[in-house]
mmCIF file of C-alpha atoms in Angstrom:
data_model
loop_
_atom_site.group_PDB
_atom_site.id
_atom_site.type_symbol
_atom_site.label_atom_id
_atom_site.label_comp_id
_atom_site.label_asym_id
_atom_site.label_seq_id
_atom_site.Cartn_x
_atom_site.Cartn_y
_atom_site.Cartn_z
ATOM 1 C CA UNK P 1 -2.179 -2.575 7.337
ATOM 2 C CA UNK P 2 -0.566 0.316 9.110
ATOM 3 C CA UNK P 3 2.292 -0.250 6.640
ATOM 4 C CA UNK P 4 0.067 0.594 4.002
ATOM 5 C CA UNK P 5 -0.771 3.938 5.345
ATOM 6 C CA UNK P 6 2.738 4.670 6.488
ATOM 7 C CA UNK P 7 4.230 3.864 3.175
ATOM 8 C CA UNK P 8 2.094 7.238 1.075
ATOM 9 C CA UNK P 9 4.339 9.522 -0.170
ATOM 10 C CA UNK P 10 7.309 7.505 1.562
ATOM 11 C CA UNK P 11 10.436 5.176 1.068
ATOM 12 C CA UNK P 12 9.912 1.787 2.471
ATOM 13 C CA UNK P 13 13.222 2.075 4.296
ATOM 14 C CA UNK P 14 11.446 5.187 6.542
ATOM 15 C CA UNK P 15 7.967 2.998 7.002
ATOM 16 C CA UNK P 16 10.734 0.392 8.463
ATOM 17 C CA UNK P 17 11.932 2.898 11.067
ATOM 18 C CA UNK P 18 8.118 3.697 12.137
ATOM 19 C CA UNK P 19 7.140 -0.060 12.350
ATOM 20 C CA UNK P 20 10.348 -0.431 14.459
ATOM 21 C CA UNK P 21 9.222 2.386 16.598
ATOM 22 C CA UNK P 22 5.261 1.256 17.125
ATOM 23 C CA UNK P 23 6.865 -2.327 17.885
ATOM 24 C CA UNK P 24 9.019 -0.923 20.313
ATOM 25 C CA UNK P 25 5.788 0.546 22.279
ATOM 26 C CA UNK P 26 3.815 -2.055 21.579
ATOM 27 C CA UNK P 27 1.546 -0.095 19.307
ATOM 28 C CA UNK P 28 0.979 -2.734 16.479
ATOM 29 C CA UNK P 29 -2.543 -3.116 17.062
ATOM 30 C CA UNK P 30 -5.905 -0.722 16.016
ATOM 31 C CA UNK P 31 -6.925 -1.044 20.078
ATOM 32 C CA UNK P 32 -3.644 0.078 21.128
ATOM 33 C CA UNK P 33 -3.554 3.086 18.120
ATOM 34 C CA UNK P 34 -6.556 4.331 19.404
ATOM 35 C CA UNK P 35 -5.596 4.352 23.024
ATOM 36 C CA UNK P 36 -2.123 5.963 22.038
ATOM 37 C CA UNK P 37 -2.266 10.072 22.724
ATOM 38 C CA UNK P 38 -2.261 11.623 18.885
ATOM 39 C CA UNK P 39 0.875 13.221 19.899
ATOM 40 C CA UNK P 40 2.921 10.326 20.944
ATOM 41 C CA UNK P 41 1.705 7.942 17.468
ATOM 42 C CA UNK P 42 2.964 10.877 15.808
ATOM 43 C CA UNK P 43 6.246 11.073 17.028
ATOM 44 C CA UNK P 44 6.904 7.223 16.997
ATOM 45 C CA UNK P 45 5.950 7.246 12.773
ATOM 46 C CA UNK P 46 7.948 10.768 12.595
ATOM 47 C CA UNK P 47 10.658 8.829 10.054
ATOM 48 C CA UNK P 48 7.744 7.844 7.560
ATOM 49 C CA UNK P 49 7.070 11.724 6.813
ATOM 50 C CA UNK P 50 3.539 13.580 6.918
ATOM 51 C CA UNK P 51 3.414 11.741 10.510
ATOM 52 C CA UNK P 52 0.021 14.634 11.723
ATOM 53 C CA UNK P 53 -1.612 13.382 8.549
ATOM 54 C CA UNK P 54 -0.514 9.905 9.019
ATOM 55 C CA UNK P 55 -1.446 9.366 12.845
ATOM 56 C CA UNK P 56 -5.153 10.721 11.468
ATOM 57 C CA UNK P 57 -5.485 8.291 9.558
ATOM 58 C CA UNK P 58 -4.349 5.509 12.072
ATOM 59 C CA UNK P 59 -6.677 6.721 14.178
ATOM 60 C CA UNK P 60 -9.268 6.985 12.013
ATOM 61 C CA UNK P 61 -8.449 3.413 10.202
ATOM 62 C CA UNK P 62 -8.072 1.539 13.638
ATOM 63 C CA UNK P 63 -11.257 2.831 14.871
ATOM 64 C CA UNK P 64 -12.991 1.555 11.823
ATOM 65 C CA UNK P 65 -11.495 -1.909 12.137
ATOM 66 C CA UNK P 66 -12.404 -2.253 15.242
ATOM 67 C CA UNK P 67 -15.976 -1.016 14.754
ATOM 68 C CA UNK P 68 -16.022 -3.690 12.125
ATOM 69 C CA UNK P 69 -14.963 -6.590 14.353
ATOM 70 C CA UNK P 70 -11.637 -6.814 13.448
ATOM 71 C CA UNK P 71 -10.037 -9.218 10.448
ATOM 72 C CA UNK P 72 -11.589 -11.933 10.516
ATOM 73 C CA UNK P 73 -14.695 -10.284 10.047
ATOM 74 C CA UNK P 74 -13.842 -8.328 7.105
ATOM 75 C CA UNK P 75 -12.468 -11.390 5.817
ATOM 76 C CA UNK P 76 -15.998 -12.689 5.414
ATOM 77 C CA UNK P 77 -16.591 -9.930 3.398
ATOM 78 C CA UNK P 78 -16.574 -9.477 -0.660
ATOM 79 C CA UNK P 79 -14.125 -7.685 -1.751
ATOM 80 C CA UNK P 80 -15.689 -5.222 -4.281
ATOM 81 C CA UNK P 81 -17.663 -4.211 -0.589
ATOM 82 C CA UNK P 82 -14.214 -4.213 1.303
ATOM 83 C CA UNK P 83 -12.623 -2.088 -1.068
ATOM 84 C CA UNK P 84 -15.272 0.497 -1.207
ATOM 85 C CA UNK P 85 -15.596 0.411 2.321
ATOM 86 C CA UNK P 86 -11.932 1.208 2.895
ATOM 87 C CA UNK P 87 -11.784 4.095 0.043
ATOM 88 C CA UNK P 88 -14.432 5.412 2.283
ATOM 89 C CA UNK P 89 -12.531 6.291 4.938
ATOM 90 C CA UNK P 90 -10.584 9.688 4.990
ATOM 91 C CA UNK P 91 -7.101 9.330 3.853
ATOM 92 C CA UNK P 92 -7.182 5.676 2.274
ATOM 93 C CA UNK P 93 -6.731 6.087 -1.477
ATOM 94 C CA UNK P 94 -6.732 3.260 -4.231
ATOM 95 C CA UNK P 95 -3.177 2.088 -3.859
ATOM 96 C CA UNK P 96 -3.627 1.820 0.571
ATOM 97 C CA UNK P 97 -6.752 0.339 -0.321
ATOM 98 C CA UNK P 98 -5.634 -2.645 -2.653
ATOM 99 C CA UNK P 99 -2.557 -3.044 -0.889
ATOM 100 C CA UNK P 100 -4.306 -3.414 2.542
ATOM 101 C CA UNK P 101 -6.389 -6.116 0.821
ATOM 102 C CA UNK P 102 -3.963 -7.919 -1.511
ATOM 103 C CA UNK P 103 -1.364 -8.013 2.014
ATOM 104 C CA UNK P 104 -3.780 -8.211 4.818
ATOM 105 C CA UNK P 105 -7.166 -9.640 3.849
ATOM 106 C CA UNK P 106 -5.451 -11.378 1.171
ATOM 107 C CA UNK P 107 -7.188 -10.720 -1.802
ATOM 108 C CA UNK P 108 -6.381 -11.412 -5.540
ATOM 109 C CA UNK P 109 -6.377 -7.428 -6.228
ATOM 110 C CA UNK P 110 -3.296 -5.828 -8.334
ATOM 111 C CA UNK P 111 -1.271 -3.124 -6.715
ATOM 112 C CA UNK P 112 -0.823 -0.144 -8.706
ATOM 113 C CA UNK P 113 2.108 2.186 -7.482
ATOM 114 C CA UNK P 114 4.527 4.685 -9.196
ATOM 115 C CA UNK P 115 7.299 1.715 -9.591
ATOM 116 C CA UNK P 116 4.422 0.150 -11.873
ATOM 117 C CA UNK P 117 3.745 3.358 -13.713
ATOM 118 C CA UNK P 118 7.360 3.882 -14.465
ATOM 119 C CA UNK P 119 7.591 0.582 -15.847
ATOM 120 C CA UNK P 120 4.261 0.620 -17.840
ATOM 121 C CA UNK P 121 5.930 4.480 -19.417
ATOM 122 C CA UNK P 122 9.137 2.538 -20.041
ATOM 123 C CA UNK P 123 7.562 -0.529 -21.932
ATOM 124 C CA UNK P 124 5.517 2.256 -23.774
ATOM 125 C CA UNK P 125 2.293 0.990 -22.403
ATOM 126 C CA UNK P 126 -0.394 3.490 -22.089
ATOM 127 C CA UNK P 127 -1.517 2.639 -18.955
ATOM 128 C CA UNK P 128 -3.491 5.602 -17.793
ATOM 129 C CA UNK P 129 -5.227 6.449 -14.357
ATOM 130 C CA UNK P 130 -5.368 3.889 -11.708
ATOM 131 C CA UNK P 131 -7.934 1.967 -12.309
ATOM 132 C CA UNK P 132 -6.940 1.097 -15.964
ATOM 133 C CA UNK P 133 -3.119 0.261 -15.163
ATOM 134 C CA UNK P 134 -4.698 -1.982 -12.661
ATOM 135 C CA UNK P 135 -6.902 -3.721 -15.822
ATOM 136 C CA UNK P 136 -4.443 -3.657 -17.708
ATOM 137 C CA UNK P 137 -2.902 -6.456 -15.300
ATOM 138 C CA UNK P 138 -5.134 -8.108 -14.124
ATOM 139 C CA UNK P 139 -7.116 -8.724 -17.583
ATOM 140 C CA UNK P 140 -4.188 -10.248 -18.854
ATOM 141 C CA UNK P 141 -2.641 -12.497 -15.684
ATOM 142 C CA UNK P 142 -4.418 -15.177 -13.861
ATOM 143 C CA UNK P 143 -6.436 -13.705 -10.940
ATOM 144 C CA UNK P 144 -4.359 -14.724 -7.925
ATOM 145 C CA UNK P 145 -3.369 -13.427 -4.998
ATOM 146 C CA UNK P 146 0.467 -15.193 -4.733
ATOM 147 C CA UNK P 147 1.276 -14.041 -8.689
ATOM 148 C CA UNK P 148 -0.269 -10.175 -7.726
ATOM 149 C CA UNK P 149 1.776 -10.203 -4.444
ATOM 150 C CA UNK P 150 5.361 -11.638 -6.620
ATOM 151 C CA UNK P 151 4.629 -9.200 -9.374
ATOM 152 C CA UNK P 152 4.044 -6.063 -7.129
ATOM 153 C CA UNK P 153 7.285 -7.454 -5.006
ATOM 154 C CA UNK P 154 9.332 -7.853 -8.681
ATOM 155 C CA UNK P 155 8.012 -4.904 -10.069
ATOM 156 C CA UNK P 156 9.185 -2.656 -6.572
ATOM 157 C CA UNK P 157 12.265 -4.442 -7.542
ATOM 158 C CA UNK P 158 13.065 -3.096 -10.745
ATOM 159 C CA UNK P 159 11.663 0.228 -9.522
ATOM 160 C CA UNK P 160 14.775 0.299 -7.133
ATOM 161 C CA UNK P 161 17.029 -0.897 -9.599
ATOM 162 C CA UNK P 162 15.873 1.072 -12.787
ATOM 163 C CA UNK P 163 12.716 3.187 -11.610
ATOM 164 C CA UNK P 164 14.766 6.674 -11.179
ATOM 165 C CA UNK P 165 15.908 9.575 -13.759
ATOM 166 C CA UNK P 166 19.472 8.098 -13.392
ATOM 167 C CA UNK P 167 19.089 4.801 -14.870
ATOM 168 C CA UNK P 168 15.867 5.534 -16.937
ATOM 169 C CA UNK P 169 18.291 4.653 -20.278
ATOM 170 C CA UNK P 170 18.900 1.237 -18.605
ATOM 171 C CA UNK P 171 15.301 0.426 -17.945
ATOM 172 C CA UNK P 172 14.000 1.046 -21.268
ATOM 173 C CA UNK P 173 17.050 -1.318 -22.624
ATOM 174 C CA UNK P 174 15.525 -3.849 -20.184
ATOM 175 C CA UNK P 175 12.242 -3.926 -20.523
ATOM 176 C CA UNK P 176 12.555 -3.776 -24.721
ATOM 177 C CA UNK P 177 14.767 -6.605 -24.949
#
């Protein structure tokens, strides 16, 4: 879950360096975010960018959880009321908000991100705002949680390898054969 929020706006290979730097000080969990002094959470997720904004919203996300009871609690929860809980807290957009419950509470929700976007533009599908890339997906794939998680994972793939301005030409080749 914090990899959720340290991944806005940010290359997974930063968020990698931050979790490497929480797990070095033993920061991983919501008690121990809140205890940590805003100032020291903020250098330790400095490589993930935007780390003032960021350590907010650890803070603020950790002291919901823990309000909440924790995961296994939430768990227990639908998730149409999980997701608008957690798009009701300050900082957590759609995208932090379905990956937090595809990943974490394990929910069959499909992960819309720019890598998807890209792909949708280079297949020529009008995908349009969030929520109707998301339908898009999930109207037309079985609703589970293991296919959403390999399709985000293959789709972030192809973002990598195709996703950018440079090999644009080669992704539209790709995804039109």
């Amino acid at each position: 879950m914090v990899g959720a929020i340290l991944t806005q706006n940010t290359a997974w290979t930063n968020v990698e360096k931050a979790l490497a730097n929480l797990r070095l000080s033993a920061a991983m969990n919501p008690k121990q975010i809140i205890k940590m002094p805003s100032k020291r959470l903020a250098a330790l997720i400095r490589p993930a960018g935007y780390f003032n904004q960021k350590t907010k919203k650890l803070k603020i996300f950790s002291h919901w959880l823990v309000k909440s009871g924790g995961l296994r609690s939430l768990k227990s929860l639908p998730t149409s009321q999980l997701r608008t809980k957690l798009l009701s807290l300050w900082g957590i957009g759609p995208e932090t908000a379905d990956s937090i419950l595809l990943y974490a509470l394990e929910r069959p929700v499909f992960v819309v991100d720019a890598y998807t976007r890209r792909l949708c533009s280079a297949a020529g599908i009008d995908a349009g705002d969030y929520g109707s890339c998301q339908r898009y997906f999930e109207s037309r794939l079985p609703r589970s949680r293991k296919l959403f998680n390999e399709y985000h994972a293959l789709i972030v793939a192809w973002g990598k390898l195709y996703g950018n301005k440079k090999t644009r030409g080669e992704a539209l080749n790709l995804v039109r054969a």
